[in-house]
DNA sequence: CTCTTAATAT
DNA sequence: CATATTAAGA
């Protein structure tokens, strides 16, 4: 709260070197983006050829920390790309678009994106994206118990994570407030529609073969996990058992 | 390793 | 309350 001047200057300890991969069909916008990202002190790799984006990412696993994808593509469905990248590459993906429609934003998130930024982008927003990379990393560390499948990619962030935790207070004013779409994996909301798909899958399989993984497979909902389904399945079984009156409180 | 259940946590 | 996570046995 004591500093207010340096807007363009990067604060001490700002996570420079974040490796950002950007996909945008519009090469002009792409250039601007690149420029801004560079101003943030990030390492930037760009492509204006979305059809190759996934391939490039595949070929460079471990070389990037975060992915930015403009969803307004003409050569393919931008959200499909988002979904595929999220599925295949374990990196935080941020959707970019000029469309601020709630529905569209939801779509981006639903397809696995960790955030959705509406163009035109402000430097301020880009300065904050490193948080997603760190958060994703922290979550994975928490989830993955003993698995040794974490690669060198992480060591790049590890040091910074510690640093950032310590320095968090310094960034709080701007950082803590941008919680639009980040946070941990959102809990599943079993809307009637989603539940319907669940029921549908169960029926399709037959009550005996209706096992979490198969249900999940048939439902084909991005981001939905086996655990989500298992939990819901359990709930439904229980409900049937003790349908009516319940002794409680 | 996945499935199921119950218990407990968020 | 609704959903998630954990623990233990199959």
Short mmCIF file of N, CA, C and O in Angstrom, two decimals, chain A residues 144-227:
data_model
loop_
_atom_site.label_atom_id
_atom_site.label_comp_id
_atom_site.label_asym_id
_atom_site.label_seq_id
_atom_site.Cartn_x
_atom_site.Cartn_y
_atom_site.Cartn_z
N UNK A 144 -1.66 -35.09 -6.48
CA UNK A 144 -0.79 -36.21 -6.78
C UNK A 144 0.06 -36.55 -5.58
O UNK A 144 0.96 -35.82 -5.21
N UNK A 145 -0.28 -37.64 -4.99
CA UNK A 145 0.36 -38.02 -3.75
C UNK A 145 1.83 -38.32 -3.90
O UNK A 145 2.69 -37.54 -3.54
N UNK A 146 2.11 -39.47 -4.46
CA UNK A 146 3.49 -39.90 -4.53
C UNK A 146 3.96 -39.99 -5.96
O UNK A 146 5.13 -40.22 -6.21
N UNK A 147 3.03 -39.84 -6.85
CA UNK A 147 3.36 -39.98 -8.26
C UNK A 147 4.59 -39.18 -8.61
O UNK A 147 4.75 -38.03 -8.24
N UNK A 148 5.47 -39.81 -9.34
CA UNK A 148 6.71 -39.13 -9.67
C UNK A 148 6.65 -38.60 -11.09
O UNK A 148 7.65 -38.25 -11.68
N UNK A 149 5.44 -38.53 -11.61
CA UNK A 149 5.29 -38.14 -13.01
C UNK A 149 5.46 -36.65 -13.26
O UNK A 149 5.31 -36.17 -14.36
N UNK A 150 5.75 -35.92 -12.21
CA UNK A 150 5.94 -34.48 -12.41
C UNK A 150 7.31 -34.27 -13.05
O UNK A 150 8.29 -34.84 -12.62
N UNK A 151 7.34 -33.46 -14.06
CA UNK A 151 8.62 -33.29 -14.74
C UNK A 151 9.31 -31.97 -14.38
O UNK A 151 8.88 -31.25 -13.52
N UNK A 152 10.34 -31.74 -15.08
CA UNK A 152 11.18 -30.59 -14.80
C UNK A 152 10.41 -29.29 -14.88
O UNK A 152 10.74 -28.32 -14.21
N UNK A 153 9.42 -29.32 -15.69
CA UNK A 153 8.54 -28.17 -15.86
C UNK A 153 8.24 -27.53 -14.52
O UNK A 153 8.24 -26.31 -14.37
N UNK A 154 8.04 -28.35 -13.56
CA UNK A 154 7.64 -27.90 -12.25
C UNK A 154 8.74 -27.14 -11.52
O UNK A 154 8.49 -26.12 -10.90
N UNK A 155 9.91 -27.65 -11.62
CA UNK A 155 10.99 -27.03 -10.87
C UNK A 155 11.12 -25.56 -11.24
O UNK A 155 11.53 -24.73 -10.45
N UNK A 156 10.72 -25.28 -12.43
CA UNK A 156 10.74 -23.90 -12.89
C UNK A 156 9.83 -23.04 -12.02
O UNK A 156 10.16 -21.91 -11.69
N UNK A 157 8.71 -23.62 -11.67
CA UNK A 157 7.73 -22.86 -10.90
C UNK A 157 7.94 -22.98 -9.39
O UNK A 157 7.62 -22.08 -8.64
N UNK A 158 8.48 -24.09 -9.00
CA UNK A 158 8.61 -24.37 -7.57
C UNK A 158 9.23 -23.22 -6.80
O UNK A 158 8.67 -22.72 -5.85
N UNK A 159 10.36 -22.81 -7.26
CA UNK A 159 11.08 -21.76 -6.57
C UNK A 159 10.22 -20.51 -6.46
O UNK A 159 10.12 -19.90 -5.41
N UNK A 160 9.58 -20.20 -7.56
CA UNK A 160 8.75 -19.01 -7.57
C UNK A 160 7.56 -19.13 -6.65
O UNK A 160 7.16 -18.19 -5.99
N UNK A 161 7.01 -20.31 -6.61
CA UNK A 161 5.83 -20.51 -5.77
C UNK A 161 6.13 -20.12 -4.33
O UNK A 161 5.41 -19.38 -3.70
N UNK A 162 7.22 -20.63 -3.86
CA UNK A 162 7.60 -20.32 -2.48
C UNK A 162 7.76 -18.83 -2.32
O UNK A 162 7.29 -18.23 -1.36
N UNK A 163 8.44 -18.28 -3.28
CA UNK A 163 8.69 -16.86 -3.26
C UNK A 163 7.38 -16.10 -3.19
O UNK A 163 7.24 -15.16 -2.42
N UNK A 164 6.45 -16.55 -3.99
CA UNK A 164 5.19 -15.83 -4.10
C UNK A 164 4.34 -15.97 -2.86
O UNK A 164 3.67 -15.03 -2.45
N UNK A 165 4.38 -17.12 -2.27
CA UNK A 165 3.61 -17.31 -1.06
C UNK A 165 4.07 -16.30 -0.03
O UNK A 165 3.29 -15.69 0.67
N UNK A 166 5.33 -16.13 0.03
CA UNK A 166 5.89 -15.19 0.99
C UNK A 166 5.50 -13.76 0.65
O UNK A 166 5.21 -12.95 1.51
N UNK A 167 5.52 -13.49 -0.65
CA UNK A 167 5.28 -12.12 -1.06
C UNK A 167 3.82 -11.82 -1.30
O UNK A 167 3.46 -10.74 -1.73
N UNK A 168 3.00 -12.77 -1.02
CA UNK A 168 1.60 -12.63 -1.36
C UNK A 168 1.00 -11.30 -0.91
O UNK A 168 0.30 -10.64 -1.66
N UNK A 169 1.31 -10.92 0.30
CA UNK A 169 0.73 -9.69 0.83
C UNK A 169 0.96 -8.51 -0.08
O UNK A 169 0.09 -7.69 -0.28
N UNK A 170 2.14 -8.49 -0.66
CA UNK A 170 2.49 -7.36 -1.50
C UNK A 170 1.58 -7.26 -2.72
O UNK A 170 1.35 -6.19 -3.24
N UNK A 171 1.05 -8.39 -3.14
CA UNK A 171 0.25 -8.38 -4.35
C UNK A 171 -1.25 -8.46 -4.07
O UNK A 171 -2.06 -8.37 -4.96
N UNK A 172 -1.55 -8.69 -2.82
CA UNK A 172 -2.93 -8.94 -2.47
C UNK A 172 -3.94 -7.99 -3.09
O UNK A 172 -4.94 -8.42 -3.64
N UNK A 173 -3.68 -6.71 -2.98
CA UNK A 173 -4.66 -5.75 -3.45
C UNK A 173 -5.13 -6.03 -4.86
O UNK A 173 -6.32 -5.97 -5.15
N UNK A 174 -4.19 -6.36 -5.75
CA UNK A 174 -4.63 -6.65 -7.10
C UNK A 174 -4.91 -8.13 -7.31
O UNK A 174 -5.86 -8.48 -7.97
N UNK A 175 -4.12 -8.93 -6.68
CA UNK A 175 -4.21 -10.36 -6.93
C UNK A 175 -5.46 -10.99 -6.35
O UNK A 175 -6.19 -11.68 -7.04
N UNK A 176 -5.72 -10.72 -5.12
CA UNK A 176 -6.81 -11.38 -4.44
C UNK A 176 -8.16 -11.05 -5.03
O UNK A 176 -9.11 -11.78 -4.88
N UNK A 177 -8.21 -9.94 -5.72
CA UNK A 177 -9.50 -9.49 -6.21
C UNK A 177 -9.91 -9.99 -7.58
O UNK A 177 -11.05 -9.82 -7.98
N UNK A 178 -8.99 -10.61 -8.27
CA UNK A 178 -9.34 -10.98 -9.65
C UNK A 178 -10.02 -12.33 -9.75
O UNK A 178 -10.20 -12.86 -10.81
N UNK A 179 -10.42 -12.85 -8.62
CA UNK A 179 -11.04 -14.16 -8.61
C UNK A 179 -12.35 -14.23 -9.37
O UNK A 179 -13.41 -14.30 -8.80
N UNK A 180 -12.25 -14.28 -10.65
CA UNK A 180 -13.46 -14.43 -11.46
C UNK A 180 -13.70 -15.90 -11.69
O UNK A 180 -14.78 -16.42 -11.49
N UNK A 181 -12.67 -16.54 -12.09
CA UNK A 181 -12.86 -17.90 -12.55
C UNK A 181 -11.79 -18.85 -12.08
O UNK A 181 -11.82 -20.01 -12.45
N UNK A 182 -10.88 -18.39 -11.28
CA UNK A 182 -9.80 -19.28 -10.88
C UNK A 182 -10.25 -20.23 -9.79
O UNK A 182 -11.25 -20.88 -9.91
N UNK A 183 -9.53 -20.27 -8.74
CA UNK A 183 -9.85 -21.17 -7.62
C UNK A 183 -9.61 -22.62 -7.96
O UNK A 183 -9.19 -22.94 -9.04
N UNK A 184 -9.92 -23.45 -7.00
CA UNK A 184 -9.77 -24.88 -7.23
C UNK A 184 -10.81 -25.32 -8.25
O UNK A 184 -11.72 -24.59 -8.57
N UNK A 185 -10.67 -26.51 -8.63
CA UNK A 185 -11.64 -27.09 -9.54
C UNK A 185 -13.04 -26.87 -8.97
O UNK A 185 -13.35 -27.29 -7.87
N UNK A 186 -13.87 -26.22 -9.74
CA UNK A 186 -15.22 -25.95 -9.28
C UNK A 186 -15.96 -27.24 -8.99
O UNK A 186 -15.78 -28.23 -9.68
N UNK A 187 -16.78 -27.23 -7.97
CA UNK A 187 -17.50 -28.45 -7.70
C UNK A 187 -18.62 -28.61 -8.72
O UNK A 187 -19.17 -27.64 -9.22
N UNK A 188 -18.91 -29.83 -9.01
CA UNK A 188 -19.90 -30.13 -10.03
C UNK A 188 -21.29 -29.77 -9.54
O UNK A 188 -21.67 -30.09 -8.42
N UNK A 189 -22.02 -29.12 -10.39
CA UNK A 189 -23.40 -28.82 -10.07
C UNK A 189 -24.29 -29.78 -10.86
O UNK A 189 -24.31 -29.73 -12.08
N UNK A 190 -24.96 -30.62 -10.14
CA UNK A 190 -25.79 -31.60 -10.84
C UNK A 190 -27.14 -31.02 -11.22
O UNK A 190 -28.16 -31.28 -10.60
N UNK A 191 -27.07 -30.25 -12.27
CA UNK A 191 -28.28 -29.65 -12.80
C UNK A 191 -29.17 -30.76 -13.36
O UNK A 191 -28.69 -31.86 -13.60
N UNK A 192 -30.45 -30.46 -13.55
CA UNK A 192 -31.36 -31.45 -14.13
C UNK A 192 -30.80 -32.01 -15.45
O UNK A 192 -30.90 -33.21 -15.70
N UNK A 193 -30.21 -31.13 -16.22
CA UNK A 193 -29.67 -31.57 -17.51
C UNK A 193 -28.54 -32.57 -17.31
O UNK A 193 -28.49 -33.62 -17.96
N UNK A 194 -27.64 -32.21 -16.42
CA UNK A 194 -26.49 -33.09 -16.18
C UNK A 194 -26.96 -34.42 -15.59
O UNK A 194 -26.50 -35.48 -15.97
N UNK A 195 -27.90 -34.30 -14.67
CA UNK A 195 -28.43 -35.49 -14.04
C UNK A 195 -29.10 -36.39 -15.10
O UNK A 195 -28.98 -37.62 -15.05
N UNK A 196 -29.77 -35.74 -16.02
CA UNK A 196 -30.45 -36.48 -17.08
C UNK A 196 -29.43 -37.29 -17.88
O UNK A 196 -29.65 -38.46 -18.20
N UNK A 197 -28.32 -36.66 -18.18
CA UNK A 197 -27.29 -37.38 -18.93
C UNK A 197 -26.75 -38.55 -18.12
O UNK A 197 -26.43 -39.60 -18.65
N UNK A 198 -26.66 -38.29 -16.85
CA UNK A 198 -26.18 -39.34 -15.95
C UNK A 198 -27.14 -40.54 -15.99
O UNK A 198 -26.73 -41.68 -16.20
N UNK A 199 -28.43 -40.21 -15.80
CA UNK A 199 -29.45 -41.25 -15.82
C UNK A 199 -29.44 -41.98 -17.16
O UNK A 199 -29.49 -43.21 -17.23
N UNK A 200 -29.35 -41.19 -18.18
CA UNK A 200 -29.31 -41.74 -19.52
C UNK A 200 -28.18 -42.76 -19.66
O UNK A 200 -28.38 -43.88 -20.13
N UNK A 201 -27.01 -42.37 -19.20
CA UNK A 201 -25.85 -43.25 -19.29
C UNK A 201 -26.07 -44.53 -18.50
O UNK A 201 -25.74 -45.62 -18.96
N UNK A 202 -26.64 -44.36 -17.31
CA UNK A 202 -26.88 -45.53 -16.47
C UNK A 202 -27.84 -46.50 -17.16
O UNK A 202 -27.59 -47.71 -17.20
N UNK A 203 -28.91 -45.94 -17.70
CA UNK A 203 -29.88 -46.80 -18.38
C UNK A 203 -29.26 -47.50 -19.57
O UNK A 203 -29.48 -48.67 -19.81
N UNK A 204 -28.49 -46.73 -20.29
CA UNK A 204 -27.85 -47.27 -21.47
C UNK A 204 -26.97 -48.47 -21.13
O UNK A 204 -26.87 -49.41 -21.88
N UNK A 205 -26.34 -48.38 -19.99
CA UNK A 205 -25.42 -49.44 -19.58
C UNK A 205 -26.15 -50.61 -18.92
O UNK A 205 -25.70 -51.74 -18.98
N UNK A 206 -27.25 -50.29 -18.32
CA UNK A 206 -27.92 -51.33 -17.55
C UNK A 206 -27.44 -51.22 -16.12
O UNK A 206 -26.26 -50.97 -15.88
N UNK A 207 -28.36 -51.39 -15.22
CA UNK A 207 -28.08 -51.13 -13.81
C UNK A 207 -26.88 -51.89 -13.27
O UNK A 207 -26.20 -51.46 -12.35
N UNK A 208 -26.59 -53.00 -13.88
CA UNK A 208 -25.49 -53.82 -13.38
C UNK A 208 -24.12 -53.37 -13.88
O UNK A 208 -23.13 -53.42 -13.17
N UNK A 209 -24.14 -52.94 -15.13
CA UNK A 209 -22.85 -52.52 -15.71
C UNK A 209 -22.56 -51.04 -15.48
O UNK A 209 -21.55 -50.54 -15.92
N UNK A 210 -23.49 -50.40 -14.84
CA UNK A 210 -23.33 -48.95 -14.66
C UNK A 210 -22.28 -48.62 -13.61
O UNK A 210 -22.56 -48.38 -12.45
N UNK A 211 -21.08 -48.59 -14.06
CA UNK A 211 -19.96 -48.32 -13.18
C UNK A 211 -19.39 -46.93 -13.52
O UNK A 211 -19.51 -46.47 -14.65
N UNK A 212 -18.87 -46.23 -12.54
CA UNK A 212 -18.42 -44.85 -12.73
C UNK A 212 -17.67 -44.56 -14.03
O UNK A 212 -18.04 -43.66 -14.78
N UNK A 213 -16.66 -45.31 -14.28
CA UNK A 213 -15.86 -45.04 -15.47
C UNK A 213 -16.66 -45.11 -16.75
O UNK A 213 -16.53 -44.28 -17.65
N UNK A 214 -17.52 -46.11 -16.85
CA UNK A 214 -18.31 -46.27 -18.07
C UNK A 214 -19.35 -45.15 -18.19
O UNK A 214 -19.62 -44.64 -19.27
N UNK A 215 -19.93 -44.81 -17.05
CA UNK A 215 -20.91 -43.72 -17.06
C UNK A 215 -20.22 -42.44 -17.52
O UNK A 215 -20.71 -41.73 -18.40
N UNK A 216 -19.09 -42.20 -16.94
CA UNK A 216 -18.31 -41.01 -17.28
C UNK A 216 -18.03 -40.99 -18.77
O UNK A 216 -18.16 -39.96 -19.44
N UNK A 217 -17.68 -42.14 -19.28
CA UNK A 217 -17.33 -42.27 -20.67
C UNK A 217 -18.50 -41.90 -21.58
O UNK A 217 -18.34 -41.17 -22.56
N UNK A 218 -19.65 -42.41 -21.23
CA UNK A 218 -20.83 -42.14 -22.05
C UNK A 218 -21.29 -40.69 -21.94
O UNK A 218 -21.67 -40.07 -22.92
N UNK A 219 -21.23 -40.16 -20.73
CA UNK A 219 -21.66 -38.78 -20.53
C UNK A 219 -20.80 -37.82 -21.34
O UNK A 219 -21.29 -36.86 -21.91
N UNK A 220 -19.51 -38.11 -21.33
CA UNK A 220 -18.59 -37.29 -22.13
C UNK A 220 -18.70 -35.80 -21.80
O UNK A 220 -18.93 -34.98 -22.68
N UNK A 221 -18.57 -35.47 -20.55
CA UNK A 221 -18.59 -34.07 -20.12
C UNK A 221 -17.17 -33.65 -19.78
O UNK A 221 -16.52 -34.26 -18.95
N UNK A 222 -16.70 -32.59 -20.44
CA UNK A 222 -15.34 -32.12 -20.17
C UNK A 222 -15.18 -31.75 -18.69
O UNK A 222 -16.02 -31.06 -18.14
N UNK A 223 -14.13 -32.22 -18.11
CA UNK A 223 -13.85 -31.82 -16.73
C UNK A 223 -14.48 -32.69 -15.67
O UNK A 223 -14.06 -32.66 -14.52
N UNK A 224 -15.45 -33.44 -16.06
CA UNK A 224 -16.10 -34.32 -15.10
C UNK A 224 -15.17 -35.48 -14.78
O UNK A 224 -14.56 -36.05 -15.67
N UNK A 225 -15.06 -35.81 -13.50
CA UNK A 225 -14.15 -36.89 -13.13
C UNK A 225 -14.88 -38.15 -12.70
O UNK A 225 -16.08 -38.12 -12.46
N UNK A 226 -14.14 -39.17 -12.61
CA UNK A 226 -14.69 -40.45 -12.19
C UNK A 226 -15.25 -40.30 -10.78
O UNK A 226 -16.30 -40.84 -10.43
N UNK A 227 -14.52 -39.56 -9.96
CA UNK A 227 -14.96 -39.34 -8.58
C UNK A 227 -16.29 -38.61 -8.53
O UNK A 227 -17.14 -38.93 -7.71
#
